[in-house]
PDB file of C-alpha atoms in Angstrom:
ATOM      1  CA  ILE A  21     -52.952 -42.690  28.301  1.00 79.00           C
ATOM      2  CA  SER A  22     -49.296 -42.387  26.563  1.00 78.00           C
ATOM      3  CA  GLN A  23     -47.069 -45.771  27.708  1.00 85.00           C
ATOM      4  CA  ALA A  24     -49.681 -49.148  29.865  1.00 87.00           C
ATOM      5  CA  ARG A  25     -48.445 -52.444  31.055  1.00 90.00           C
ATOM      6  CA  LEU A  26     -50.912 -54.791  32.185  1.00 90.00           C
ATOM      7  CA  ASN A  27     -49.443 -58.230  35.246  1.00 91.00           C
ATOM      8  CA  GLU A  28     -50.229 -61.673  34.085  1.00 91.00           C
ATOM      9  CA  PRO A  29     -53.233 -63.040  36.105  1.00 90.00           C
ATOM     10  CA  GLU A  30     -52.000 -64.956  38.878  1.00 87.00           C
ATOM     11  CA  LEU A  31     -53.749 -68.210  40.761  1.00 87.00           C
ATOM     12  CA  ALA A  32     -52.310 -70.733  41.978  1.00 86.00           C
ATOM     13  CA  ASP A  33     -52.740 -74.099  42.021  1.00 89.00           C
ATOM     14  CA  ALA A  34     -54.107 -73.280  38.389  1.00 91.00           C
ATOM     15  CA  VAL A  35     -52.646 -73.605  34.382  1.00 90.00           C
ATOM     16  CA  ILE A  36     -53.013 -70.469  32.277  1.00 91.00           C
ATOM     17  CA  GLU A  37     -52.784 -70.133  29.443  1.00 90.00           C
ATOM     18  CA  ARG A  38     -53.117 -66.472  27.010  1.00 90.00           C
ATOM     19  CA  LEU A  39     -55.441 -67.029  24.008  1.00 90.00           C
ATOM     20  CA  GLY A  40     -54.005 -65.234  20.283  1.00 84.00           C
ATOM     21  CA  GLU A  41     -53.423 -61.999  20.269  1.00 87.00           C
ATOM     22  CA  ASP A  42     -54.962 -58.520  22.042  1.00 88.00           C
ATOM     23  CA  SER A  43     -58.195 -57.189  20.310  1.00 90.00           C
ATOM     24  CA  SER A  44     -58.936 -53.138  20.327  1.00 91.00           C
ATOM     25  CA  TYR A  45     -61.666 -51.278  19.636  1.00 94.00           C
ATOM     26  CA  ASN A  46     -63.775 -48.592  20.746  1.00 95.00           C
ATOM     27  CA  THR A  47     -67.036 -48.381  22.210  1.00 95.00           C
ATOM     28  CA  GLN A  48     -69.255 -45.598  23.750  1.00 95.00           C
ATOM     29  CA  VAL A  49     -70.475 -46.045  27.717  1.00 94.00           C
ATOM     30  CA  ASN A  50     -73.139 -43.583  28.810  1.00 95.00           C
ATOM     31  CA  GLY A  51     -72.084 -40.997  26.529  1.00 95.00           C
ATOM     32  CA  VAL A  52     -67.972 -41.203  26.865  1.00 95.00           C
ATOM     33  CA  ASN A  53     -66.038 -43.024  24.146  1.00 95.00           C
ATOM     34  CA  TYR A  54     -63.772 -45.223  25.195  1.00 92.00           C
ATOM     35  CA  SER A  55     -60.419 -46.753  23.541  1.00 89.00           C
ATOM     36  CA  VAL A  56     -60.742 -51.214  24.569  1.00 91.00           C
ATOM     37  CA  THR A  57     -58.273 -53.443  24.297  1.00 89.00           C
ATOM     38  CA  GLU A  58     -59.646 -56.961  25.847  1.00 91.00           C
ATOM     39  CA  ARG A  59     -56.843 -59.669  26.829  1.00 91.00           C
ATOM     40  CA  ARG A  60     -58.386 -63.680  26.902  1.00 92.00           C
ATOM     41  CA  TYR A  61     -57.334 -66.243  29.177  1.00 92.00           C
ATOM     42  CA  ALA A  62     -58.342 -69.893  29.872  1.00 91.00           C
ATOM     43  CA  ILE A  63     -57.535 -71.498  33.264  1.00 91.00           C
ATOM     44  CA  PHE A  64     -57.862 -75.192  34.271  1.00 91.00           C
ATOM     45  CA  PRO A  65     -57.528 -75.180  37.776  1.00 91.00           C
ATOM     46  CA  GLN A  66     -55.961 -77.933  39.303  1.00 90.00           C
ATOM     47  CA  LYS A  67     -57.192 -78.682  42.666  1.00 91.00           C
ATOM     48  CA  SER A  68     -60.960 -78.045  43.759  1.00 93.00           C
ATOM     49  CA  GLY A  69     -62.574 -75.431  45.769  1.00 93.00           C
ATOM     50  CA  GLN A  70     -62.359 -71.486  46.938  1.00 93.00           C
ATOM     51  CA  LEU A  71     -59.505 -70.156  44.206  1.00 92.00           C
ATOM     52  CA  THR A  72     -58.742 -66.336  43.968  1.00 92.00           C
ATOM     53  CA  ILE A  73     -56.790 -64.572  41.072  1.00 92.00           C
ATOM     54  CA  LYS A  74     -55.077 -62.413  42.675  1.00 91.00           C
ATOM     55  CA  PRO A  75     -56.512 -58.096  41.318  1.00 93.00           C
ATOM     56  CA  LEU A  76     -55.113 -57.066  37.915  1.00 93.00           C
ATOM     57  CA  VAL A  77     -52.533 -53.801  37.546  1.00 95.00           C
ATOM     58  CA  LEU A  78     -52.804 -51.557  35.087  1.00 93.00           C
ATOM     59  CA  THR A  79     -49.641 -48.510  35.677  1.00 94.00           C
ATOM     60  CA  ALA A  80     -50.086 -45.992  32.667  1.00 91.00           C
ATOM     61  CA  GLU A  81     -48.358 -42.332  32.633  1.00 90.00           C
ATOM     62  CA  VAL A  82     -51.533 -40.383  31.748  1.00 88.00           C
ATOM     63  CA  VAL A  83     -50.537 -37.941  29.412  1.00 85.00           C
ATOM     64  CA  THR A  84     -51.721 -34.259  31.810  1.00 83.00           C
ATOM     65  CA  ASN A  85     -52.694 -31.147  30.858  1.00 70.00           C
ATOM     66  CA  ASN A  86     -49.870 -29.105  32.626  1.00 62.00           C
ATOM     67  CA  ARG A  87     -47.412 -27.714  30.062  1.00 61.00           C
ATOM     68  CA  PRO A  88     -43.677 -26.552  31.479  1.00 57.00           C
ATOM     69  CA  SER A  89     -42.316 -23.374  32.486  1.00 56.00           C
ATOM     70  CA  TYR A  90     -39.467 -23.468  30.937  1.00 57.00           C
ATOM     71  CA  ASN A  91     -38.981 -24.017  26.821  1.00 56.00           C
ATOM     72  CA  SER A  92     -37.721 -27.812  26.521  1.00 55.00           C
ATOM     73  CA  PHE A  93     -37.895 -29.853  23.233  1.00 56.00           C
ATOM     74  CA  PHE A  94     -37.717 -33.213  25.591  1.00 56.00           C
ATOM     75  CA  ASN A  95     -40.662 -31.602  27.876  1.00 54.00           C
ATOM     76  CA  SER A  96     -42.923 -31.086  25.007  1.00 60.00           C
ATOM     77  CA  GLN A  97     -45.966 -33.378  27.418  1.00 69.00           C
ATOM     78  CA  MET A  98     -46.191 -33.811  30.336  1.00 84.00           C
ATOM     79  CA  THR A  99     -46.874 -37.399  32.082  1.00 85.00           C
ATOM     80  CA  LYS A 100     -47.749 -38.465  35.197  1.00 90.00           C
ATOM     81  CA  THR A 101     -47.293 -42.351  36.336  1.00 92.00           C
ATOM     82  CA  LYS A 102     -50.907 -43.335  37.749  1.00 92.00           C
ATOM     83  CA  GLN A 103     -51.916 -46.921  38.325  1.00 93.00           C
ATOM     84  CA  VAL A 104     -55.130 -48.550  38.608  1.00 93.00           C
ATOM     85  CA  GLN A 105     -56.708 -52.170  39.876  1.00 94.00           C
ATOM     86  CA  SER A 106     -58.916 -54.827  39.084  1.00 93.00           C
ATOM     87  CA  LYS A 107     -61.226 -56.557  41.586  1.00 94.00           C
ATOM     88  CA  ALA A 108     -60.093 -60.188  42.512  1.00 93.00           C
ATOM     89  CA  ILE A 109     -61.882 -62.919  41.362  1.00 93.00           C
ATOM     90  CA  THR A 110     -63.020 -65.852  43.613  1.00 93.00           C
ATOM     91  CA  LEU A 111     -63.654 -69.198  41.684  1.00 92.00           C
ATOM     92  CA  ASP A 112     -65.575 -71.710  43.139  1.00 94.00           C
ATOM     93  CA  VAL A 113     -64.271 -74.864  41.211  1.00 93.00           C
ATOM     94  CA  LYS A 114     -65.901 -78.210  41.836  1.00 92.00           C
ATOM     95  CA  PRO A 115     -65.143 -81.579  42.565  1.00 92.00           C
ATOM     96  CA  VAL A 116     -64.756 -84.154  40.101  1.00 91.00           C
ATOM     97  CA  PRO A 117     -68.335 -86.122  39.157  1.00 90.00           C
ATOM     98  CA  ALA A 118     -68.764 -88.525  41.370  1.00 88.00           C
ATOM     99  CA  SER A 119     -71.230 -90.390  37.751  1.00 85.00           C
ATOM    100  CA  PHE A 120     -67.458 -89.712  36.663  1.00 88.00           C
ATOM    101  CA  THR A 121     -65.941 -93.915  36.197  1.00 84.00           C
ATOM    102  CA  GLY A 122     -62.979 -92.842  34.066  1.00 85.00           C
ATOM    103  CA  LYS A 123     -59.420 -93.411  36.060  1.00 87.00           C
ATOM    104  CA  HIS A 124     -58.171 -89.939  34.299  1.00 89.00           C
ATOM    105  CA  TRP A 125     -60.025 -86.744  34.844  1.00 92.00           C
ATOM    106  CA  LEU A 126     -60.828 -85.935  31.812  1.00 94.00           C
ATOM    107  CA  SER A 127     -62.998 -83.020  30.901  1.00 94.00           C
ATOM    108  CA  ALA A 128     -63.586 -80.621  27.254  1.00 95.00           C
ATOM    109  CA  GLU A 129     -66.060 -79.121  25.302  1.00 94.00           C
ATOM    110  CA  GLN A 130     -65.354 -80.597  22.444  1.00 96.00           C
ATOM    111  CA  LEU A 131     -63.812 -84.359  22.186  1.00 97.00           C
ATOM    112  CA  VAL A 132     -63.377 -86.410  18.536  1.00 97.00           C
ATOM    113  CA  LEU A 133     -61.245 -89.708  18.687  1.00 98.00           C
ATOM    114  CA  LYS A 134     -60.141 -91.966  15.209  1.00 97.00           C
ATOM    115  CA  GLN A 135     -57.899 -93.839  13.683  1.00 96.00           C
ATOM    116  CA  GLU A 136     -56.683 -94.082  10.365  1.00 96.00           C
ATOM    117  CA  TRP A 137     -54.450 -97.152   8.417  1.00 96.00           C
ATOM    118  CA  SER A 138     -51.556 -96.658   6.063  1.00 94.00           C
ATOM    119  CA  GLY A 139     -53.244 -99.801   4.490  1.00 91.00           C
ATOM    120  CA  ASP A 140     -56.093-102.167   3.827  1.00 92.00           C
ATOM    121  CA  ILE A 141     -56.196-104.346   7.762  1.00 89.00           C
ATOM    122  CA  GLN A 142     -57.383-106.968   5.100  1.00 89.00           C
ATOM    123  CA  GLN A 143     -54.883-106.974   2.820  1.00 89.00           C
ATOM    124  CA  MET A 144     -51.612-107.399   5.853  1.00 91.00           C
ATOM    125  CA  LYS A 145     -48.962-110.228   4.955  1.00 93.00           C
ATOM    126  CA  VAL A 146     -46.409-112.117   6.580  1.00 94.00           C
ATOM    127  CA  GLY A 147     -43.586-109.146   7.536  1.00 92.00           C
ATOM    128  CA  GLU A 148     -45.338-106.115   6.108  1.00 93.00           C
ATOM    129  CA  PRO A 149     -45.966-103.749   8.229  1.00 93.00           C
ATOM    130  CA  LEU A 150     -49.006-101.560   8.122  1.00 94.00           C
ATOM    131  CA  THR A 151     -49.214 -98.556  10.411  1.00 96.00           C
ATOM    132  CA  ARG A 152     -52.475 -97.656  12.404  1.00 95.00           C
ATOM    133  CA  THR A 153     -52.964 -93.471  13.462  1.00 97.00           C
ATOM    134  CA  LEU A 154     -54.480 -92.726  16.378  1.00 97.00           C
ATOM    135  CA  THR A 155     -56.060 -89.153  17.084  1.00 98.00           C
ATOM    136  CA  LEU A 156     -58.244 -86.409  19.939  1.00 98.00           C
ATOM    137  CA  LEU A 157     -58.360 -83.826  19.215  1.00 97.00           C
ATOM    138  CA  ALA A 158     -59.336 -81.975  22.278  1.00 97.00           C
ATOM    139  CA  LYS A 159     -61.350 -78.352  22.598  1.00 96.00           C
ATOM    140  CA  GLY A 160     -60.966 -76.452  25.820  1.00 94.00           C
ATOM    141  CA  THR A 161     -58.598 -78.415  27.087  1.00 94.00           C
ATOM    142  CA  THR A 162     -54.236 -78.749  27.475  1.00 92.00           C
ATOM    143  CA  VAL A 163     -52.370 -81.613  25.064  1.00 93.00           C
ATOM    144  CA  GLY A 164     -50.952 -82.377  29.282  1.00 91.00           C
ATOM    145  CA  GLN A 165     -54.921 -83.385  29.748  1.00 92.00           C
ATOM    146  CA  LEU A 166     -54.661 -85.842  26.887  1.00 95.00           C
ATOM    147  CA  PRO A 167     -54.048 -89.896  27.977  1.00 94.00           C
ATOM    148  CA  GLU A 168     -52.498 -93.083  26.069  1.00 94.00           C
ATOM    149  CA  LEU A 169     -54.480 -94.208  22.866  1.00 94.00           C
ATOM    150  CA  ASN A 170     -52.427 -97.598  22.499  1.00 88.00           C
ATOM    151  CA  THR A 171     -52.744 -99.637  25.078  1.00 80.00           C
ATOM    152  CA  ALA A 172     -53.404-103.674  23.019  1.00 76.00           C
ATOM    153  CA  VAL A 173     -51.097-105.799  24.205  1.00 74.00           C
ATOM    154  CA  THR A 174     -48.973-107.163  21.460  1.00 74.00           C
ATOM    155  CA  SER A 175     -47.419-110.492  20.585  1.00 79.00           C
ATOM    156  CA  ASP A 176     -44.317-112.192  18.982  1.00 81.00           C
ATOM    157  CA  GLN A 177     -46.855-112.901  15.765  1.00 88.00           C
ATOM    158  CA  LEU A 178     -47.862-109.861  16.456  1.00 89.00           C
ATOM    159  CA  LYS A 179     -45.607-107.093  17.083  1.00 91.00           C
ATOM    160  CA  ALA A 180     -45.988-102.744  17.467  1.00 91.00           C
ATOM    161  CA  TYR A 181     -43.395-101.175  16.926  1.00 92.00           C
ATOM    162  CA  PRO A 182     -45.142 -97.632  18.740  1.00 93.00           C
ATOM    163  CA  ASP A 183     -43.528 -94.011  17.847  1.00 94.00           C
ATOM    164  CA  GLN A 184     -43.131 -90.337  19.819  1.00 95.00           C
ATOM    165  CA  PRO A 185     -46.778 -89.448  19.854  1.00 96.00           C
ATOM    166  CA  ALA A 186     -46.723 -86.112  18.060  1.00 96.00           C
ATOM    167  CA  LEU A 187     -48.601 -83.567  21.110  1.00 97.00           C
ATOM    168  CA  LYS A 188     -50.091 -79.939  19.290  1.00 96.00           C
ATOM    169  CA  GLU A 189     -51.062 -77.266  21.033  1.00 93.00           C
ATOM    170  CA  GLN A 190     -52.985 -74.405  19.715  1.00 92.00           C
ATOM    171  CA  LYS A 191     -54.695 -71.688  21.213  1.00 89.00           C
ATOM    172  CA  LYS A 192     -57.335 -69.816  19.436  1.00 85.00           C
ATOM    173  CA  VAL A 193     -59.271 -66.903  20.533  1.00 82.00           C
ATOM    174  CA  ASP A 194     -62.280 -68.910  21.526  1.00 84.00           C
ATOM    175  CA  GLY A 195     -60.358 -70.845  23.995  1.00 88.00           C
ATOM    176  CA  LEU A 196     -58.181 -74.272  23.282  1.00 91.00           C
ATOM    177  CA  LEU A 197     -56.982 -76.410  21.116  1.00 94.00           C
ATOM    178  CA  ALA A 198     -54.808 -80.046  21.734  1.00 96.00           C
ATOM    179  CA  LEU A 199     -53.819 -83.081  19.914  1.00 97.00           C
ATOM    180  CA  ARG A 200     -52.326 -86.668  20.412  1.00 97.00           C
ATOM    181  CA  GLU A 201     -51.270 -88.397  17.639  1.00 98.00           C
ATOM    182  CA  GLU A 202     -50.139 -92.196  18.260  1.00 97.00           C
ATOM    183  CA  LYS A 203     -48.345 -94.093  15.638  1.00 96.00           C
ATOM    184  CA  ILE A 204     -48.220 -97.606  15.696  1.00 95.00           C
ATOM    185  CA  ALA A 205     -46.279-100.323  13.213  1.00 94.00           C
ATOM    186  CA  LEU A 206     -47.531-103.337  13.207  1.00 93.00           C
ATOM    187  CA  ILE A 207     -46.158-106.195  11.301  1.00 93.00           C
ATOM    188  CA  PRO A 208     -47.465-110.626  11.873  1.00 92.00           C
ATOM    189  CA  SER A 209     -45.078-112.795  11.856  1.00 91.00           C
ATOM    190  CA  LYS A 210     -47.598-115.499  11.533  1.00 91.00           C
ATOM    191  CA  ALA A 211     -50.408-115.907   9.822  1.00 92.00           C
ATOM    192  CA  GLY A 212     -54.553-115.542  11.468  1.00 90.00           C
ATOM    193  CA  ASN A 213     -56.231-113.986  13.518  1.00 89.00           C
ATOM    194  CA  TYR A 214     -55.381-111.071  15.081  1.00 89.00           C
ATOM    195  CA  THR A 215     -57.744-108.509  17.184  1.00 89.00           C
ATOM    196  CA  LEU A 216     -57.348-104.603  18.453  1.00 91.00           C
ATOM    197  CA  PRO A 217     -59.963-104.424  21.373  1.00 91.00           C
ATOM    198  CA  ALA A 218     -61.432-101.383  21.624  1.00 94.00           C
ATOM    199  CA  ILE A 219     -60.249 -98.637  22.558  1.00 94.00           C
ATOM    200  CA  GLU A 220     -61.969 -96.205  25.137  1.00 95.00           C
ATOM    201  CA  ILE A 221     -61.739 -92.943  26.426  1.00 95.00           C
ATOM    202  CA  PRO A 222     -64.461 -90.915  29.189  1.00 95.00           C
ATOM    203  CA  TRP A 223     -64.399 -87.450  28.925  1.00 96.00           C
ATOM    204  CA  PHE A 224     -67.366 -84.841  30.903  1.00 95.00           C
ATOM    205  CA  ASN A 225     -68.403 -82.949  28.589  1.00 95.00           C
ATOM    206  CA  THR A 226     -68.610 -78.930  29.927  1.00 92.00           C
ATOM    207  CA  LYS A 227     -71.329 -77.898  27.412  1.00 93.00           C
ATOM    208  CA  SER A 228     -74.340 -80.575  28.060  1.00 93.00           C
ATOM    209  CA  GLN A 229     -72.459 -81.307  31.854  1.00 91.00           C
ATOM    210  CA  LYS A 230     -72.473 -85.153  31.576  1.00 92.00           C
ATOM    211  CA  MET A 231     -70.023 -87.879  30.514  1.00 93.00           C
ATOM    212  CA  GLU A 232     -69.308 -89.007  26.949  1.00 95.00           C
ATOM    213  CA  ILE A 233     -67.298 -91.998  26.009  1.00 95.00           C
ATOM    214  CA  ALA A 234     -65.712 -91.590  22.444  1.00 96.00           C
ATOM    215  CA  LYS A 235     -64.683 -94.678  21.478  1.00 96.00           C
ATOM    216  CA  ILE A 236     -62.951 -96.917  18.517  1.00 96.00           C
ATOM    217  CA  PRO A 237     -64.833-100.271  17.999  1.00 95.00           C
ATOM    218  CA  GLU A 238     -62.712-103.550  18.758  1.00 93.00           C
ATOM    219  CA  THR A 239     -60.732-104.357  15.636  1.00 90.00           C
TER     220      THR A 239
END
């Protein structure tokens, strides 16, 4: 093969993300040596039921042994165009499990929810801001699937000033990493005790096939 191009996979009602760069290696099948190029994708169906990935088409210029019948610098190597097509792949996508009780469907291989403070929350003073940082990190999902984290309702006695959330996505060979980070500046206008409610993120663990809840306790 002197040149080759491969079209991208197509699947209706799905988000398809290419993961990392192509990897190349050599292998042997039934005594024949092959040069292999491997390309990986993460596919996120947006509805349940049967979905079909259309065949991929490889269009290649294949070097032939035929030599031109006349001497020409530009025709020192003859090629012919050849197309090879893969088989279509049908996926049977399951619906959201009936056991999932969360309002926001979120499935992932791993999920971590944590909070950090810019100072000591036991030493808060009237009129002085303290920043709370909420972070949700998930493997095996897109950043668009991550829900809002800060849902606490504050009053005039404890004002909240949230920043725009930081959304990041990292495409690795073994899958997608998605991060959502929210920073909220809290300023008390009156001395006293204030309670920030617990944060609970229900999610479906695709490895254990069970629902779990990531939680930050009441503060």
